[in-house]
Amino acid sequence: MDSTQSLIERSIPFLAEIKNRTAGEELEVWLNENRGPGTGVWDDLARITRGGVADGWAANIEVDGPNYRRSRIAEPSEQLSYFSITAVYMNSVPVYRGQYHQHPYGELNMVVPLDPDALLGGPRGWQGAGWTAPDPGSHHYPEVKGGAVIALFYLPAGRISYDITPPDQQ
């Protein structure tokens, strides 16, 4: 059975490989071309994360009911090249918006659809299976449509900010 430790161990070589790259469009394209679905790292991480959600150790804390959950799986550490690991589960057929937030140092976000038509919205539009890499300083509402999706995200220094006011409320 896979566990949080399996996810951490599988993340270590991946994070060591990308630790000196900056989140943004260039890295997002590279991740989707070189570490996307069908590659060993993406397939392994997706399998472990799907199992973690099913077994109740990943994305197990309700944010806004059972269809919007998240959990911090690992805090930043030297072993993880100072990234944290968090899993989010979102499920909605019509568009659903999650919590507005900012990425002070950017984010690497692995998108794992559980339903064939599920998509995650981010700063550069809708993403099915693959990666998004919001730039440092970017902010947005995460959105889902078409069903259930898991987002496994890696945050440099574990930094994410929920104390930012969305532009539509300023």
C-alpha positions as CSV (number, residue, x, y, z in Angstrom):
1,M,0.0,0.0,0.0
2,D,1.3,3.5,-0.9
3,S,1.5,6.1,1.8
4,T,2.6,9.6,2.5
5,Q,6.1,8.3,2.8
6,S,5.8,6.7,-0.7
7,L,4.7,10.1,-2.1
8,I,7.5,11.9,-0.3
9,E,10.1,9.4,-1.5
10,R,8.9,9.6,-5.1
11,S,8.9,13.4,-5.0
12,I,12.5,13.7,-3.8
13,P,14.3,13.0,-7.2
14,F,11.7,15.1,-9.1
15,L,12.2,18.1,-6.8
16,A,16.0,17.7,-6.9
17,E,15.7,17.9,-10.7
18,I,13.7,21.1,-10.8
19,K,14.7,22.9,-7.6
20,N,16.7,25.6,-9.4
21,R,14.0,26.4,-12.0
22,T,11.5,29.2,-11.6
23,A,7.8,28.6,-11.8
24,G,6.2,30.2,-14.9
25,E,5.2,29.5,-18.4
26,E,8.6,28.1,-19.5
27,L,8.7,25.6,-16.7
28,E,5.0,24.7,-17.2
29,V,5.7,23.8,-20.9
30,W,8.8,21.9,-20.0
31,L,7.0,19.9,-17.3
32,N,4.1,19.0,-19.7
33,E,6.5,18.0,-22.4
34,N,9.0,16.1,-20.2
35,R,7.3,15.1,-17.0
36,G,3.6,14.8,-18.0
37,P,1.2,11.9,-18.2
38,G,2.8,8.8,-19.5
39,T,6.2,9.5,-17.9
40,G,7.3,7.5,-14.9
41,V,7.3,10.4,-12.4
42,W,3.8,11.7,-13.4
43,D,2.3,8.3,-13.5
44,D,3.8,7.2,-10.1
45,L,2.8,10.4,-8.4
46,A,-0.7,10.3,-9.8
47,R,-1.2,6.7,-8.7
48,I,0.0,7.3,-5.2
49,T,-2.0,10.5,-4.9
50,R,-5.2,8.9,-6.2
51,G,-4.7,6.1,-3.7
52,G,-4.1,8.6,-0.9
53,V,-7.4,10.4,-1.6
54,A,-9.2,7.0,-1.8
55,D,-7.5,5.8,1.5
56,G,-8.2,9.1,3.3
57,W,-4.7,10.4,3.9
58,A,-4.5,12.9,1.1
59,A,-6.8,15.9,0.6
60,N,-8.8,14.8,3.6
61,I,-9.6,18.1,5.4
62,E,-12.8,19.8,4.2
63,V,-12.3,23.5,3.1
64,D,-15.9,24.0,1.8
65,G,-17.7,20.6,2.2
66,P,-16.7,17.2,0.9
67,N,-16.2,18.4,-2.7
68,Y,-13.4,20.8,-1.8
69,R,-10.7,19.3,0.5
70,R,-7.0,19.7,1.0
71,S,-4.1,18.6,3.2
72,R,-0.5,19.4,3.7
73,I,1.4,16.2,3.2
74,A,4.9,17.4,3.9
75,E,6.5,20.6,5.1
76,P,9.5,22.1,3.3
77,S,12.7,20.3,4.2
78,E,16.2,19.8,2.9
79,Q,15.2,16.4,1.7
80,L,12.5,17.9,-0.4
81,S,14.7,20.7,-1.7
82,Y,12.7,23.1,0.5
83,F,9.4,22.5,-1.2
84,S,6.2,21.6,0.7
85,I,3.7,19.0,-0.7
86,T,-0.1,19.6,-0.6
87,A,-3.0,17.7,-2.1
88,V,-6.3,19.3,-3.0
89,Y,-9.5,17.5,-4.2
90,M,-12.1,19.5,-6.0
91,N,-15.3,18.1,-7.6
92,S,-17.9,19.9,-9.6
93,V,-19.5,19.6,-13.0
94,P,-20.5,23.3,-13.3
95,V,-17.6,25.7,-12.6
96,Y,-16.7,25.9,-8.9
97,R,-14.3,28.4,-7.4
98,G,-12.0,27.6,-4.5
99,Q,-10.2,30.0,-2.1
100,Y,-8.5,32.9,-3.7
101,H,-4.8,32.8,-3.0
102,Q,-1.3,34.1,-3.9
103,H,1.9,32.2,-4.8
104,P,4.7,34.3,-3.3
105,Y,7.4,32.1,-4.8
106,G,5.3,30.4,-7.5
107,E,3.8,26.9,-7.5
108,L,4.2,23.6,-9.3
109,N,0.8,22.0,-9.6
110,M,0.3,18.4,-10.9
111,V,-3.3,18.0,-12.2
112,V,-4.8,14.5,-11.9
113,P,-8.3,14.3,-13.2
114,L,-10.5,11.6,-11.6
115,D,-13.3,12.0,-14.2
116,P,-12.5,12.1,-17.9
117,D,-13.8,15.6,-18.5
118,A,-12.5,17.2,-15.3
119,L,-10.4,20.3,-15.7
120,L,-8.6,22.6,-13.3
121,G,-8.5,26.3,-13.9
122,G,-5.5,28.3,-13.1
123,P,-3.7,31.5,-14.2
124,R,-3.2,30.2,-17.8
125,G,-6.6,28.7,-18.4
126,W,-8.0,25.2,-18.1
127,Q,-5.7,22.2,-17.6
128,G,-6.5,18.5,-17.8
129,A,-3.9,15.8,-16.9
130,G,-0.6,17.5,-16.7
131,W,1.0,20.5,-15.0
132,T,0.5,24.2,-14.2
133,A,3.3,26.4,-12.9
134,P,1.9,29.8,-11.7
135,D,4.6,32.5,-11.6
136,P,6.0,33.9,-8.4
137,G,3.6,36.6,-7.1
138,S,0.6,35.3,-9.2
139,H,-2.8,35.0,-7.6
140,H,-6.1,33.5,-8.6
141,Y,-9.2,31.5,-7.7
142,P,-8.6,27.8,-8.4
143,E,-11.5,26.5,-10.4
144,V,-12.7,23.1,-11.4
145,K,-15.3,21.9,-13.9
146,G,-16.3,18.7,-15.5
147,G,-16.0,16.4,-12.4
148,A,-13.4,15.5,-9.8
149,V,-9.7,16.5,-10.0
150,I,-6.8,16.2,-7.6
151,A,-4.1,18.9,-7.6
152,L,-0.8,17.8,-6.1
153,F,1.1,21.0,-5.5
154,Y,4.7,21.7,-4.6
155,L,5.3,25.1,-3.1
156,P,8.8,26.6,-2.8
157,A,9.5,27.2,0.9
158,G,5.9,26.1,1.5
159,R,4.7,29.6,0.8
160,I,1.1,30.3,-0.1
161,S,-1.0,33.2,1.0
162,Y,-4.7,33.2,1.6
163,D,-4.7,36.7,3.1
164,I,-5.0,38.5,-0.2
165,T,-8.1,40.4,-1.3
166,P,-9.5,39.3,-4.7
167,P,-9.6,42.1,-7.3
168,D,-13.4,41.7,-7.6
169,Q,-13.8,42.5,-3.8
170,Q,-11.4,45.5,-3.7
